[in-house]
Amino acid sequence: MSHIALLGAGRIGQVHARAIARTPGATLVAVADAFPAAATKLAQDYGAEVRDIDQIAASDDVDAVVICTPTDTHADLIEQFARAGKAVFCEKPVDLSLQRVKDCLNVVQETGAALMIGFNRRFDPHFVALKAAIDDGRIGAVEQVTITSRDPGLPPAEYVKVSGGIFRDMTIHDFDMARFLLDEDIASVFATGAVLVDPAMRDLGDYDTATVVLTTVSGKQATILNSRRAAYGYDQRIEVHGADGMVQAENQRPADIEIATSAGYTKPPLHDFFMTRYTTAYEAELSAFLAALATGGAFSPSGQDGLEALKLAEAALTSAQTGQVVTL
Amino acid sequence: MSHIALLGAGRIGQVHARAIARTPGATLVAVADAFPAAATKLAQDYGAEVRDIDQIAASDDVDAVVICTPTDTHADLIEQFARAGKAVFCEKPVDLSLQRVKDCLNVVQETGAALMIGFNRRFDPHFVALKAAIDDGRIGAVEQVTITSRDPGLPPAEYVKVSGGIFRDMTIHDFDMARFLLDEDIASVFATGAVLVDPAMRDLGDYDTATVVLTTVSGKQATILNSRRAAYGYDQRIEVHGADGMVQAENQRPADIEIATSAGYTKPPLHDFFMTRYTTAYEAELSAFLAALATGGAFSPSGQDGLEALKLAEAALTSAQTGQVVTL
Amino acid sequence: MSHIALLGAGRIGQVHARAIARTPGATLVAVADAFPAAATKLAQDYGAEVRDIDQIAASDDVDAVVICTPTDTHADLIEQFARAGKAVFCEKPVDLSLQRVKDCLNVVQETGAALMIGFNRRFDPHFVALKAAIDDGRIGAVEQVTITSRDPGLPPAEYVKVSGGIFRDMTIHDFDMARFLLDEDIASVFATGAVLVDPAMRDLGDYDTATVVLTTVSGKQATILNSRRAAYGYDQRIEVHGADGMVQAENQRPADIEIATSAGYTKPPLHDFFMTRYTTAYEAELSAFLAALATGGAFSPSGQDGLEALKLAEAALTSAQTGQVVTL
Amino acid sequence: MSHIALLGAGRIGQVHARAIARTPGATLVAVADAFPAAATKLAQDYGAEVRDIDQIAASDDVDAVVICTPTDTHADLIEQFARAGKAVFCEKPVDLSLQRVKDCLNVVQETGAALMIGFNRRFDPHFVALKAAIDDGRIGAVEQVTITSRDPGLPPAEYVKVSGGIFRDMTIHDFDMARFLLDEDIASVFATGAVLVDPAMRDLGDYDTATVVLTTVSGKQATILNSRRAAYGYDQRIEVHGADGMVQAENQRPADIEIATSAGYTKPPLHDFFMTRYTTAYEAELSAFLAALATGGAFSPSGQDGLEALKLAEAALTSAQTGQVVTL
């Protein structure tokens, strides 16, 4: 049984608390949050204690921490808990600054701490099956990857301000997925961003609509299609073409029915967002973390994966802002 | 080049005229119809002459006739043209009376005339592919067949009155398809009919909603689901289960797009009826008729196929009316 | 928090134990099984105690029991725990004998005990959405229901022997679903059964392939298509036609990807059986049981629902054996 | 009745000859081809005469020509027939040289000749429905367009040599479609090309795999995904996102069945290439040409459309070769 503490009791913290509760072999011991009420609520719901960060770092009954706090605290917390000898699972990104991430990963390496980064989509069962089909040689050598990722709606302006922008906040998941599927170094990044959803995004210095093309050293191409708006729900699709064929994963639906009337055939909208779309992925992600803890196996995606995805985000931002292709 | 005369210039006659015009190797020579205006219009559209029935029977420049007149004239016309030495393609059914059909087929046999019955669905390319999958052994020995056949709406009362009722008029296509797919003698027929669409059907002594189950001598089962109402268009599906799997043919769509909005994912309705749904089937059917003419091959579906389908229609009607299973 | 005891630690018992573990507000207190090893294993997995039946009946710390023992014990256990004042959730069927079910339900009524029957499919989120679409009037008044239910393979002969036959064991779920969707009294039952999968079924006096048509008092029609064999997985579909349209729920897939190669487009097989297909349904079913317990609301599906489904199974068996329609 | 001459009796010439034969109101009068045998064959198949180019230009019984000759003859022929007072339908592209196209269009303008360019996909009924959905405001203002266009296999090296390269030969259809759907000026073009299918393409100075992103002046984005290889058939899809939703057109299938076995659910491959995939589009395209002829309406897509698509092809080639974004 792994004893886990949760740092951050917000939206994504609740997702992880639920995953812990549903995972055999894991128990939630403690919860910390800057807002005591949030920590108390979550602790009560799952039979855990409220403790502060330092108490958790010093707790003998905690094996691992799951970091769901705001991004600007991630690197400090990773370092603190790495030094405290706890295994660390941290939500993406490690930090918005490449240098800060590198420094943090150095501490992780020095302490020999276990660190896994929360790229949850790698654990979605359908994407897992897609990756397995590629690895099994079903479509031959990968040539083109297309990732569609559309949020149902804009995040609050307050969130956008500290998010690091669409590429670091949203596309970063797609960069990780592209790397995961291409399995080859990226040579160049092209990105174009626009403000088509809400003019307020322009004032915030961000984009709400973006298209990114990654080209690998051998010429493989990955396209990422992003928007902060999708009227029909959280749109998450992957399509991979190889020498011998294609594999794709379509969207999942909470109510998979079809109604046919004189207006045509209608299916209900998609999941409303990641909390419901990736429920199974979050559980599988936690299980992978626990399995690595238990077996001493590799923690994947690693801190380095987090760093590489952030590098691509930086390059995409530069490309979009300059209108030029960025060579890595 | 086969020279063809068309008997009957109504709705289905127009469908066949168009098929003839689009088929290399066929030319429409003459058109007959009880309504001269209809014959004239069709003849002009396709560069043919208006002639009356007897003229056509006596025409040296006519190799074959396509009979699209009202049902109660079919048997007489088949006999007349069989005796005139013309190849005959006749729309289903040959007649509403089993005995009349048998007598007619005797004449056909005596004259050695060529006769093909218009079960157009056997020629739909998707159903052809479905049948080929079965014949290729892709699903093993057939065990269960399900045929969904729903008209978009009720025919006019005038038509219903002379149609012979839903089983002889509409389900007859499905009986033929079930026989075609089961490829085994039917041992018993169960049918239940209801008036759920329009109470006027009750006064006409007909049903508008029906479910039929055919059981073969070895226990194979075919289910036919009929309705005279389908708000979303002309619903035509087939599903066949065998020892090793299943093959199905879904509906076809004139505009195969999907629109996703906050209301969900919507596809436009199906084809509005058989004239547009089975365009390709009607052309392929005519080509098969012409090919048999040219090669001296077998005409299929045959008059016997028409007879067997009618027998099943009779049995279904008896079953629905008595509430009992009819053993053949 | 509801404290639950599980009677029966076999396949379906494990499904329910998992559901209990994943449901907030429920805790598994005790497990009983005729095979001590099975009970011990399950109890250990979920942190519960092994107790025998009588101990559980006498346990003050048990609010409710979930009965997953062999069918021939169900009625006795329901009576025992009804008398012991425990809420009872029992897997279908209550008994293979109609009379025994009636007697048992009398005891339940006399004791005022809570009883819910395990027709899990009513709780599948997709079927729930389908039912909601009907209840919301999206398709108008229901006219035809088609339920496809195919097991991936034959159960062991030992199981078949005591199962009561395909109609009482397998189709019973479909009878319940048909009743649930038609919401009208059934007037007649037609069934045809065959042995197409394995001749051994004939020696066991059972069928492995069946088609059933239910007709309601107003002429609505429900068709059930069953087979004990489906090479492509556990096939569970529902389609409902109404005056204004149609609603359908297609199959769910554990790995919802599509691979396109020169061989065509291929999706992996369906779920392998009910344990994985209906995972969410089993959790929702338990939640409904707990909610009824907590709120004093109605337990649904009720014992009466179990009785009505069994009546339809009996009628279907009679119909298949006699070759006649059975009027209720 | 429009009297048409066909210039070029090769593969695409045959497609157009068939379309003419199947279109009411059109008749094929004459065929010209550098290979007399090809012209003779096609003329015989469709009841037309063989004439040479100059004879056709001088023919009083020819209203319009359909140009299907090699690309390097297009501009000369357009000019010759424009001056001869014939309406001209010409396959894309007008020429590989932008300047030559401009000169040719000047001649067309001076002569007042009718000219329509063969961007057949605009006439596919499914893409027509997609465009209509956009124009009807179903998805709001267009924001992102994704066009997937994959040929089943590489063309012969001889063809590639004179094709002008993938962007001018293949992507040009997608450029036209993107323009058609975006309905806004393109501001910049990014393209990345690779040789992943056949190293021989490198020697030919061409790419076989490409991704292109077009950005409009207001920031709308169109992505084109191309490959000269698709094991599963001719892959032709469009997806358009707008402020209020999305519309997509999926692939069409010649045999639209699904076979489910223990290996999963399999659909046959797509159409093998454009001749079968776009049969209906070619007929509708010809009908539009004839309708414009008959009514004096606008010929669309126009010569200018051909020029604009070629400009985008040039820009894409420059982008791919330089690794830089090209601003228009």
mmCIF file of N, CA, C and O in Angstrom, chain C residues 216-240:
data_model
loop_
_atom_site.group_PDB
_atom_site.id
_atom_site.type_symbol
_atom_site.label_atom_id
_atom_site.label_comp_id
_atom_site.label_asym_id
_atom_site.label_seq_id
_atom_site.Cartn_x
_atom_site.Cartn_y
_atom_site.Cartn_z
ATOM 1 N N THR C 216 -47.202 -5.944 -27.573
ATOM 2 C CA THR C 216 -47.944 -5.363 -26.448
ATOM 3 C C THR C 216 -49.431 -5.289 -26.780
ATOM 4 O O THR C 216 -49.847 -5.530 -27.910
ATOM 5 N N VAL C 217 -50.199 -4.924 -25.797
ATOM 6 C CA VAL C 217 -51.647 -4.869 -25.976
ATOM 7 C C VAL C 217 -52.058 -3.893 -27.075
ATOM 8 O O VAL C 217 -53.080 -4.072 -27.724
ATOM 9 N N SER C 218 -51.276 -2.864 -27.293
ATOM 10 C CA SER C 218 -51.638 -1.893 -28.345
ATOM 11 C C SER C 218 -50.940 -2.182 -29.667
ATOM 12 O O SER C 218 -51.084 -1.412 -30.613
ATOM 13 N N GLY C 219 -50.184 -3.281 -29.733
ATOM 14 C CA GLY C 219 -49.559 -3.650 -30.992
ATOM 15 C C GLY C 219 -48.101 -3.244 -31.130
ATOM 16 O O GLY C 219 -47.481 -3.501 -32.168
ATOM 17 N N LYS C 220 -47.527 -2.639 -30.113
ATOM 18 C CA LYS C 220 -46.086 -2.335 -30.153
ATOM 19 C C LYS C 220 -45.302 -3.642 -30.190
ATOM 20 O O LYS C 220 -45.752 -4.661 -29.656
ATOM 21 N N GLN C 221 -44.143 -3.592 -30.822
ATOM 22 C CA GLN C 221 -43.407 -4.828 -31.065
ATOM 23 C C GLN C 221 -41.975 -4.713 -30.549
ATOM 24 O O GLN C 221 -41.299 -3.712 -30.812
ATOM 25 N N ALA C 222 -41.534 -5.726 -29.846
ATOM 26 C CA ALA C 222 -40.143 -5.763 -29.405
ATOM 27 C C ALA C 222 -39.515 -7.060 -29.886
ATOM 28 O O ALA C 222 -40.078 -8.141 -29.707
ATOM 29 N N THR C 223 -38.359 -6.928 -30.506
ATOM 30 C CA THR C 223 -37.643 -8.097 -31.010
ATOM 31 C C THR C 223 -36.343 -8.251 -30.244
ATOM 32 O O THR C 223 -35.608 -7.279 -30.053
ATOM 33 N N ILE C 224 -36.085 -9.473 -29.823
ATOM 34 C CA ILE C 224 -34.848 -9.786 -29.107
ATOM 35 C C ILE C 224 -34.059 -10.790 -29.933
ATOM 36 O O ILE C 224 -34.593 -11.831 -30.328
ATOM 37 N N LEU C 225 -32.818 -10.457 -30.193
ATOM 38 C CA LEU C 225 -31.943 -11.324 -30.992
ATOM 39 C C LEU C 225 -30.819 -11.823 -30.103
ATOM 40 O O LEU C 225 -29.993 -11.040 -29.641
ATOM 41 N N ASN C 226 -30.817 -13.124 -29.878
ATOM 42 C CA ASN C 226 -29.850 -13.716 -28.957
ATOM 43 C C ASN C 226 -28.988 -14.766 -29.629
ATOM 44 O O ASN C 226 -29.469 -15.527 -30.478
ATOM 45 N N SER C 227 -27.743 -14.823 -29.200
ATOM 46 C CA SER C 227 -26.898 -15.952 -29.553
ATOM 47 C C SER C 227 -25.882 -16.141 -28.444
ATOM 48 O O SER C 227 -25.479 -15.175 -27.794
ATOM 49 N N ARG C 228 -25.495 -17.371 -28.253
ATOM 50 C CA ARG C 228 -24.450 -17.682 -27.281
ATOM 51 C C ARG C 228 -23.069 -17.600 -27.947
ATOM 52 O O ARG C 228 -22.093 -18.124 -27.415
ATOM 53 N N ARG C 229 -23.019 -17.002 -29.106
ATOM 54 C CA ARG C 229 -21.739 -16.915 -29.809
ATOM 55 C C ARG C 229 -21.639 -15.590 -30.546
ATOM 56 O O ARG C 229 -22.565 -15.209 -31.282
ATOM 57 N N ALA C 230 -20.548 -14.896 -30.337
ATOM 58 C CA ALA C 230 -20.255 -13.686 -31.108
ATOM 59 C C ALA C 230 -18.738 -13.563 -31.140
ATOM 60 O O ALA C 230 -18.106 -13.192 -30.153
ATOM 61 N N ALA C 231 -18.190 -13.895 -32.280
ATOM 62 C CA ALA C 231 -16.732 -13.968 -32.414
ATOM 63 C C ALA C 231 -16.062 -12.634 -32.100
ATOM 64 O O ALA C 231 -14.905 -12.598 -31.667
ATOM 65 N N TYR C 232 -16.788 -11.558 -32.293
ATOM 66 C CA TYR C 232 -16.210 -10.214 -32.174
ATOM 67 C C TYR C 232 -16.441 -9.597 -30.800
ATOM 68 O O TYR C 232 -16.133 -8.417 -30.594
ATOM 69 N N GLY C 233 -16.961 -10.370 -29.860
ATOM 70 C CA GLY C 233 -17.120 -9.866 -28.502
ATOM 71 C C GLY C 233 -18.569 -9.812 -28.047
ATOM 72 O O GLY C 233 -19.469 -10.318 -28.711
ATOM 73 N N TYR C 234 -18.751 -9.213 -26.906
ATOM 74 C CA TYR C 234 -20.045 -9.158 -26.212
ATOM 75 C C TYR C 234 -20.895 -8.069 -26.861
ATOM 76 O O TYR C 234 -20.661 -6.883 -26.666
ATOM 77 N N ASP C 235 -21.879 -8.492 -27.613
ATOM 78 C CA ASP C 235 -22.644 -7.603 -28.496
ATOM 79 C C ASP C 235 -23.925 -7.145 -27.803
ATOM 80 O O ASP C 235 -24.841 -7.941 -27.593
ATOM 81 N N GLN C 236 -23.994 -5.877 -27.478
ATOM 82 C CA GLN C 236 -25.091 -5.349 -26.668
ATOM 83 C C GLN C 236 -25.601 -4.055 -27.287
ATOM 84 O O GLN C 236 -25.007 -2.993 -27.115
ATOM 85 N N ARG C 237 -26.691 -4.157 -28.000
ATOM 86 C CA ARG C 237 -27.221 -2.969 -28.676
ATOM 87 C C ARG C 237 -28.714 -2.845 -28.469
ATOM 88 O O ARG C 237 -29.408 -3.850 -28.308
ATOM 89 N N ILE C 238 -29.192 -1.627 -28.508
ATOM 90 C CA ILE C 238 -30.626 -1.371 -28.393
ATOM 91 C C ILE C 238 -31.005 -0.333 -29.441
ATOM 92 O O ILE C 238 -30.281 0.634 -29.652
ATOM 93 N N GLU C 239 -32.140 -0.558 -30.060
ATOM 94 C CA GLU C 239 -32.661 0.409 -31.031
ATOM 95 C C GLU C 239 -34.153 0.546 -30.803
ATOM 96 O O GLU C 239 -34.868 -0.458 -30.741
ATOM 97 N N VAL C 240 -34.622 1.760 -30.682
ATOM 98 C CA VAL C 240 -36.037 2.001 -30.388
ATOM 99 C C VAL C 240 -36.600 2.986 -31.407
ATOM 100 O O VAL C 240 -36.042 4.066 -31.611
#
